[in-house]
CSV table of C-alpha atoms and ligand atoms in Angstrom, one decimal:
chain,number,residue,atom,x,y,z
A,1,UNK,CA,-0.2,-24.7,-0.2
A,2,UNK,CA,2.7,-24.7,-3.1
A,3,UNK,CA,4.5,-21.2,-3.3
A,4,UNK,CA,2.3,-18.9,-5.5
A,5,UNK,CA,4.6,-17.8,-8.9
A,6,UNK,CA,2.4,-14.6,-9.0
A,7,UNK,CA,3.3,-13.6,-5.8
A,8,UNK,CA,6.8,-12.0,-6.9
A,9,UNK,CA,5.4,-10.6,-9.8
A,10,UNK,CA,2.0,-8.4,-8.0
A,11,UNK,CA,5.0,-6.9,-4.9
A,12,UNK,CA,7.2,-5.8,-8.0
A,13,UNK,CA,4.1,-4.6,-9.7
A,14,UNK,CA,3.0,-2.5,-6.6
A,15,UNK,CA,6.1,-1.4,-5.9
A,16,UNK,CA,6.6,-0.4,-8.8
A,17,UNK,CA,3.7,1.7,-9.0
A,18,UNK,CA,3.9,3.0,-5.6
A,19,UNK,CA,6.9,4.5,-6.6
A,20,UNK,CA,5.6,6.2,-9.5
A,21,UNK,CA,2.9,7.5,-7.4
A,22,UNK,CA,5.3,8.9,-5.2
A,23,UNK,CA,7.3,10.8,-8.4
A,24,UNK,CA,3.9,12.3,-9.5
A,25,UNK,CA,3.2,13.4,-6.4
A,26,UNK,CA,6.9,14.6,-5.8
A,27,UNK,CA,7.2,12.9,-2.6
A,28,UNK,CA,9.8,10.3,-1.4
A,29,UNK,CA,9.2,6.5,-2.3
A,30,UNK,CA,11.5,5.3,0.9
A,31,UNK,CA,9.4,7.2,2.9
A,32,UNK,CA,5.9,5.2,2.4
A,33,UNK,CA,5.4,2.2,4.6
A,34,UNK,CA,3.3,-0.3,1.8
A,35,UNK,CA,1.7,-2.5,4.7
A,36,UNK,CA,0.7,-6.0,3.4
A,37,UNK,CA,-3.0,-6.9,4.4
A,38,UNK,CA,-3.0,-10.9,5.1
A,39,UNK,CA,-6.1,-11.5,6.5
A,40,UNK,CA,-7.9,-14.4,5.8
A,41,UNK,CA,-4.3,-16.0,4.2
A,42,UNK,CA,-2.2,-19.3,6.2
A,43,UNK,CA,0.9,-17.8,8.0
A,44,UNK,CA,2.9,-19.6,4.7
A,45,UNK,CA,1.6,-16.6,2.4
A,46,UNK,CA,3.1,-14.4,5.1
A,47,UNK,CA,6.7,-16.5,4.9
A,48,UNK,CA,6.6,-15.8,1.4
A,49,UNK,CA,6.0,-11.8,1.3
A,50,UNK,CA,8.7,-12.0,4.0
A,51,UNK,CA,11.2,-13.7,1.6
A,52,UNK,CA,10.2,-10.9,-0.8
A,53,UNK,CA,11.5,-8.2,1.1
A,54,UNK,CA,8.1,-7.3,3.2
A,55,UNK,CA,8.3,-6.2,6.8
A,56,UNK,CA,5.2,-4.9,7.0
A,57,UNK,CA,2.2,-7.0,7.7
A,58,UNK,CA,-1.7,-6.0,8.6
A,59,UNK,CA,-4.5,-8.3,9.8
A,60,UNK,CA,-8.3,-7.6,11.0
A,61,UNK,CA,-9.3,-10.4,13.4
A,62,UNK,CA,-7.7,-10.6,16.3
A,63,UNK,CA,-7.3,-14.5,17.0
A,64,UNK,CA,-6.0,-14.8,12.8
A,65,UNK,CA,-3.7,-13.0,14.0
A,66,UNK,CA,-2.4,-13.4,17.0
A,67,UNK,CA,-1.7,-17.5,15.6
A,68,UNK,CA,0.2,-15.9,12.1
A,69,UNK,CA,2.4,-14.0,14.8
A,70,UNK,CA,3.5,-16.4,16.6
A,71,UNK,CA,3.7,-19.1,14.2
A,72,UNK,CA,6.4,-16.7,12.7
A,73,UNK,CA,7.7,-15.2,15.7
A,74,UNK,CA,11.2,-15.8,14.1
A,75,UNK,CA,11.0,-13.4,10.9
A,76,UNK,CA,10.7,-10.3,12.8
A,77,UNK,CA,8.0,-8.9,11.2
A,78,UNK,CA,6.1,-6.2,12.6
A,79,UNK,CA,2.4,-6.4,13.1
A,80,UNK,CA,-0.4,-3.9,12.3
A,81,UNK,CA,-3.9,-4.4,13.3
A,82,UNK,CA,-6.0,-2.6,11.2
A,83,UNK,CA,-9.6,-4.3,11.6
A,84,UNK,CA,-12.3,-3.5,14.4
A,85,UNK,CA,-11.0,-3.9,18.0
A,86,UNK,CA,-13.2,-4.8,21.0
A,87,UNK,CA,-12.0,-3.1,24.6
A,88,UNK,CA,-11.5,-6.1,26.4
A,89,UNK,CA,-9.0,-7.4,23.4
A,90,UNK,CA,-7.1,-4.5,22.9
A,91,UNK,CA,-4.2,-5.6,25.9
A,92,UNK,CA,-4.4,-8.8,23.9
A,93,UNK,CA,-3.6,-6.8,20.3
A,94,UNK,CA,-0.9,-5.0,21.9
A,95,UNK,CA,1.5,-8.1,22.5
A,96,UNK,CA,2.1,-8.8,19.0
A,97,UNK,CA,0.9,-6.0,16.9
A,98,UNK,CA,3.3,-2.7,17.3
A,99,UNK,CA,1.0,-0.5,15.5
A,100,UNK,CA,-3.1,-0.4,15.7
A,101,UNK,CA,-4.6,1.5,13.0
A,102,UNK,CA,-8.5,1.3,14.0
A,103,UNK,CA,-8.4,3.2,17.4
A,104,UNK,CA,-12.0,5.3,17.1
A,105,UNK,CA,-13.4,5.7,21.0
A,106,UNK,CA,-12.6,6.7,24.3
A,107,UNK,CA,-13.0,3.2,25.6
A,108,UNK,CA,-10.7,1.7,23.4
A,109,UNK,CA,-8.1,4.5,24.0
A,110,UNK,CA,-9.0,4.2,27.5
A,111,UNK,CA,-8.2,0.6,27.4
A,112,UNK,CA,-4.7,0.6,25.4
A,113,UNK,CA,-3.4,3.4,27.4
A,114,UNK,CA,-1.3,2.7,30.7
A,115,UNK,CA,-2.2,4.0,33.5
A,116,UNK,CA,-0.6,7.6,34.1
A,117,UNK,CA,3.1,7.5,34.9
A,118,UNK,CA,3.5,3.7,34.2
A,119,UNK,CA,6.1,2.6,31.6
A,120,UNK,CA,5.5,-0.2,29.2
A,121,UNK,CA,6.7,-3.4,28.3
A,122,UNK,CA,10.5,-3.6,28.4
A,123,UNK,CA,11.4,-4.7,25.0
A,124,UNK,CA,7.7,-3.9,23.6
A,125,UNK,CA,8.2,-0.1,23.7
A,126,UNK,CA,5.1,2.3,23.2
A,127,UNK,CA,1.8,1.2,21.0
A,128,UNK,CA,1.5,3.4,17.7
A,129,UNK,CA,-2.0,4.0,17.4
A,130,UNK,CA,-3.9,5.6,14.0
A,131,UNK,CA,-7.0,7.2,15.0
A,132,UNK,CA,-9.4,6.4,12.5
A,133,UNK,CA,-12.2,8.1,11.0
A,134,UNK,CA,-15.5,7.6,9.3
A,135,UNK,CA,-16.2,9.6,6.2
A,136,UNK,CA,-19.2,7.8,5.0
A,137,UNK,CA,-22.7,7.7,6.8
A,138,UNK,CA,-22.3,4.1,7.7
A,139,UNK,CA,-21.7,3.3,11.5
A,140,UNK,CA,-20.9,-0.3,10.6
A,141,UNK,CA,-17.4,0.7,9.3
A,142,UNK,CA,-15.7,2.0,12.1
A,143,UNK,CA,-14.3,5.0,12.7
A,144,UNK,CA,-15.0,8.2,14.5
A,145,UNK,CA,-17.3,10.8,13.0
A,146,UNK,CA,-14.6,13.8,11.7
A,147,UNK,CA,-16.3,16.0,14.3
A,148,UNK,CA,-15.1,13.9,17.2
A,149,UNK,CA,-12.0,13.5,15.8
A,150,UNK,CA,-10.0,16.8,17.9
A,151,UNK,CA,-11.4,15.8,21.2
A,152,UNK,CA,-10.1,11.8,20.4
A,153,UNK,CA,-6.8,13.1,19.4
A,154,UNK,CA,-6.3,15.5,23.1
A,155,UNK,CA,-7.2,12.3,25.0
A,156,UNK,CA,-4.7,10.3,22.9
A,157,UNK,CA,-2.3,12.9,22.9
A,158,UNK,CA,-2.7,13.1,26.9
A,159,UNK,CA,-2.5,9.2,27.1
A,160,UNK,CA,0.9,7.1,28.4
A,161,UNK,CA,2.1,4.3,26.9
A,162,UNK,CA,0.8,4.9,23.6
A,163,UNK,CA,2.0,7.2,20.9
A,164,UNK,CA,-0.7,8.9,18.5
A,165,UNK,CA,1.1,8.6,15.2
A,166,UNK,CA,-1.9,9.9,12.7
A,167,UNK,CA,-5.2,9.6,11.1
A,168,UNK,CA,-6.5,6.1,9.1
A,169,UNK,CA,-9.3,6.3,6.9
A,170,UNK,CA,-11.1,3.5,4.6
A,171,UNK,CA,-12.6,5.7,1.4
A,172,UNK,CA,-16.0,5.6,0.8
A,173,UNK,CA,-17.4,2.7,-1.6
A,174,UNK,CA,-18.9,4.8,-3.3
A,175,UNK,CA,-17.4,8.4,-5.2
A,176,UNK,CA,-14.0,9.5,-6.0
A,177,UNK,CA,-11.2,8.4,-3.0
A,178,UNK,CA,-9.6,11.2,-4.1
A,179,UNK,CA,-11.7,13.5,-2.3
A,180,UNK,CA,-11.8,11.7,0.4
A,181,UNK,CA,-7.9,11.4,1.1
A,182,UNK,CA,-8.2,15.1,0.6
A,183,UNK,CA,-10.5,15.3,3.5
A,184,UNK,CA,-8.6,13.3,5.5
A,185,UNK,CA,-5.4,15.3,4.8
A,186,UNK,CA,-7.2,18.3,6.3
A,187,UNK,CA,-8.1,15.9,9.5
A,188,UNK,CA,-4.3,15.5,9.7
A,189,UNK,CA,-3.5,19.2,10.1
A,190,UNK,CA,-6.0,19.7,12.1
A,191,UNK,CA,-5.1,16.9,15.0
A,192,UNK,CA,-1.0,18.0,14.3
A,193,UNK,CA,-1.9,20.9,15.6
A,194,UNK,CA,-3.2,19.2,19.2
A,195,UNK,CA,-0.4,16.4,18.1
A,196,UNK,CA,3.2,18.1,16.2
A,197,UNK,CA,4.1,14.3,16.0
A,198,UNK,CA,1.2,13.0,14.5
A,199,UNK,CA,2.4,13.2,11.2
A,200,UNK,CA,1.3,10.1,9.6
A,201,UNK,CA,-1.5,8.9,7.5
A,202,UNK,CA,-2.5,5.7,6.7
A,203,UNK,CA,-4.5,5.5,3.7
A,204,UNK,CA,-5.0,3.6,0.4
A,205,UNK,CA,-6.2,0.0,-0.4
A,206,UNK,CA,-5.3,-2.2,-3.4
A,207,UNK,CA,-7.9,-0.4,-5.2
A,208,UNK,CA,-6.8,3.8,-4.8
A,209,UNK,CA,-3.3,3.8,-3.1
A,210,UNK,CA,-2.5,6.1,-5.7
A,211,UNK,CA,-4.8,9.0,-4.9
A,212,UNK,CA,-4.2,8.5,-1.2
A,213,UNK,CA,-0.6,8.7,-2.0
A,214,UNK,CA,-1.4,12.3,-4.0
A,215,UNK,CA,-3.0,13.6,-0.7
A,216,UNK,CA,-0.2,12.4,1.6
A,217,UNK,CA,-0.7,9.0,2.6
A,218,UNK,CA,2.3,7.6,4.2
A,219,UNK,CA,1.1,4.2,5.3
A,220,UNK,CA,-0.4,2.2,2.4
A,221,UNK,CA,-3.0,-0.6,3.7
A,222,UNK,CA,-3.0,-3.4,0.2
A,223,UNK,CA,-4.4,-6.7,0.3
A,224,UNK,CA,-5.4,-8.4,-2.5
A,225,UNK,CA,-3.2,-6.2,-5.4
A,226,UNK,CA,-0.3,-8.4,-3.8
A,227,UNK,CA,-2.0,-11.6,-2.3
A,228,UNK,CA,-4.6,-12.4,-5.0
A,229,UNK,CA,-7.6,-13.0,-4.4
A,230,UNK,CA,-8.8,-13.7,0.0
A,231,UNK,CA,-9.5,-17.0,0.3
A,232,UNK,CA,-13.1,-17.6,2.5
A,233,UNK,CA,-12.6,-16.8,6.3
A,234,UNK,CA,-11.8,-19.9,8.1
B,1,PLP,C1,-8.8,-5.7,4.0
B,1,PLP,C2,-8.4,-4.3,4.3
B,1,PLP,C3,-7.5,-3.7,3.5
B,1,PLP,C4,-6.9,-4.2,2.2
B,1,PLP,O1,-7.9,-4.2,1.2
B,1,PLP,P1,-7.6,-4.6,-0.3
B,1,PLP,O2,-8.7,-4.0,-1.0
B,1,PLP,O3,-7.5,-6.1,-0.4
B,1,PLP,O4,-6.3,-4.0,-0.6
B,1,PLP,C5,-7.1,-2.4,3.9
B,1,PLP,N1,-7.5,-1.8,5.0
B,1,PLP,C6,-8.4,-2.4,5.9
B,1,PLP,C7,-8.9,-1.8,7.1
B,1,PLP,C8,-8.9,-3.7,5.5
B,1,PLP,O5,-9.8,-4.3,6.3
């Protein structure tokens, strides 16, 4: 695939307007992480971004993703999965991907967590994990309901080898983000105060990263505002 000319042109543009986000909201640009969401795209799209400046990279499907990693092993990048994880993958996730933003059960918890006293990885460090939650009525989505959000965040909090780092949500289809992110930011102070350190929240696609960044977003999830259009799943 021949480098894309639009490319350069849509990270400036979201940059850009990330930052102005940030000024409205009088918050700190340099302290959003603007994750780039590749699924779906060849490794080559990721080269690119990376030659733009982006460190920051998020995929959904495990195998996708575990082939992009590796293919570009050499840039560095750090890896964020942010799609629907299966138990018996998650060990599998944690090799490449530093931070998991879709953690919504026990099991899965259960199954990224080491067991008690047990130290990770030299040289891989502690998993991040987002814990995220389902504000719509649809199962399909993913998350945890926001009641069973507090007793999620104690068992996280409790587990080793993983570090909670916040609350991910994907706003509704349907109604204003806005109000959503707003619910989400009282999810947040609710689990910092079972987690002081949780602090972050990941929030915001191509299509509302500015409201989530009004209600305190720190970790943007964008797709297609950079990359164009997805091409069709392999
Ligand atoms: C695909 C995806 C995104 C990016 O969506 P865009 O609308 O393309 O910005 C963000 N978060 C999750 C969980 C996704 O699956």
């Amino acid at each position: 695939m021949s480098p894309d000319p639009g490319l350069a042109h849509r990270v400036t543009a979201v940059r850009e307007a990330v930052q102005s986000a940030a000024r409205e909201a009088g918050r700190d640009p340099a302290k959003l992480v603007t994750i780039v969401v590749t699924k779906f795209h060849p490794a080559s799209l990721v080269r690119e971004l990376a030659g733009l400046g982006m460190r920051d990279m998020g995929e959904s499907r495990h195998q996708e993703a575990r082939e992009k990693a590796a293919e570009l092993a050499d840039l560095s990048l750090t890896w964020h999965f942010v799609g629907q994880l299966q138990g018996k993958k998650a060990r599998q996730v944690q090799r490449y991907a530093r931070v998991l933003h879709s953690v919504d059960r026990d099991s899965l918890l259960d199954a990224l967590a080491l067991p008690g006293g047990a130290e990770p990885d030299p040289g891989r460090g502690e998993t991040d994990i987002f814990l995220q939650v389902d504000l719509t009525d649809d199962p399909a989505r993913g998350g945890v309901a926001p009641d069973g959000l507090e007793s999620l965040a104690e068992r996280a909090e409790a587990a080793s080898g993983i570090r909670l780092a916040g609350v991910m949500t994907v706003a509704p289809r349907e109604g204003d983000p806005r109000r959503a992110f707003a619910t989400l930011r009282e999810l947040s102070e609710r689990v910092q105060r079972i987690a002081p350190g949780a602090t972050s929240i990941s929030a915001g696609m191509s299509g509302d990263f500015r409201e989530a960044i009004l209600e305190g977003a720190t970790h943007l999830r964008i797709g297609t505002a950079i990359t164009g259009n997805r091409p069709d799943p392999r």
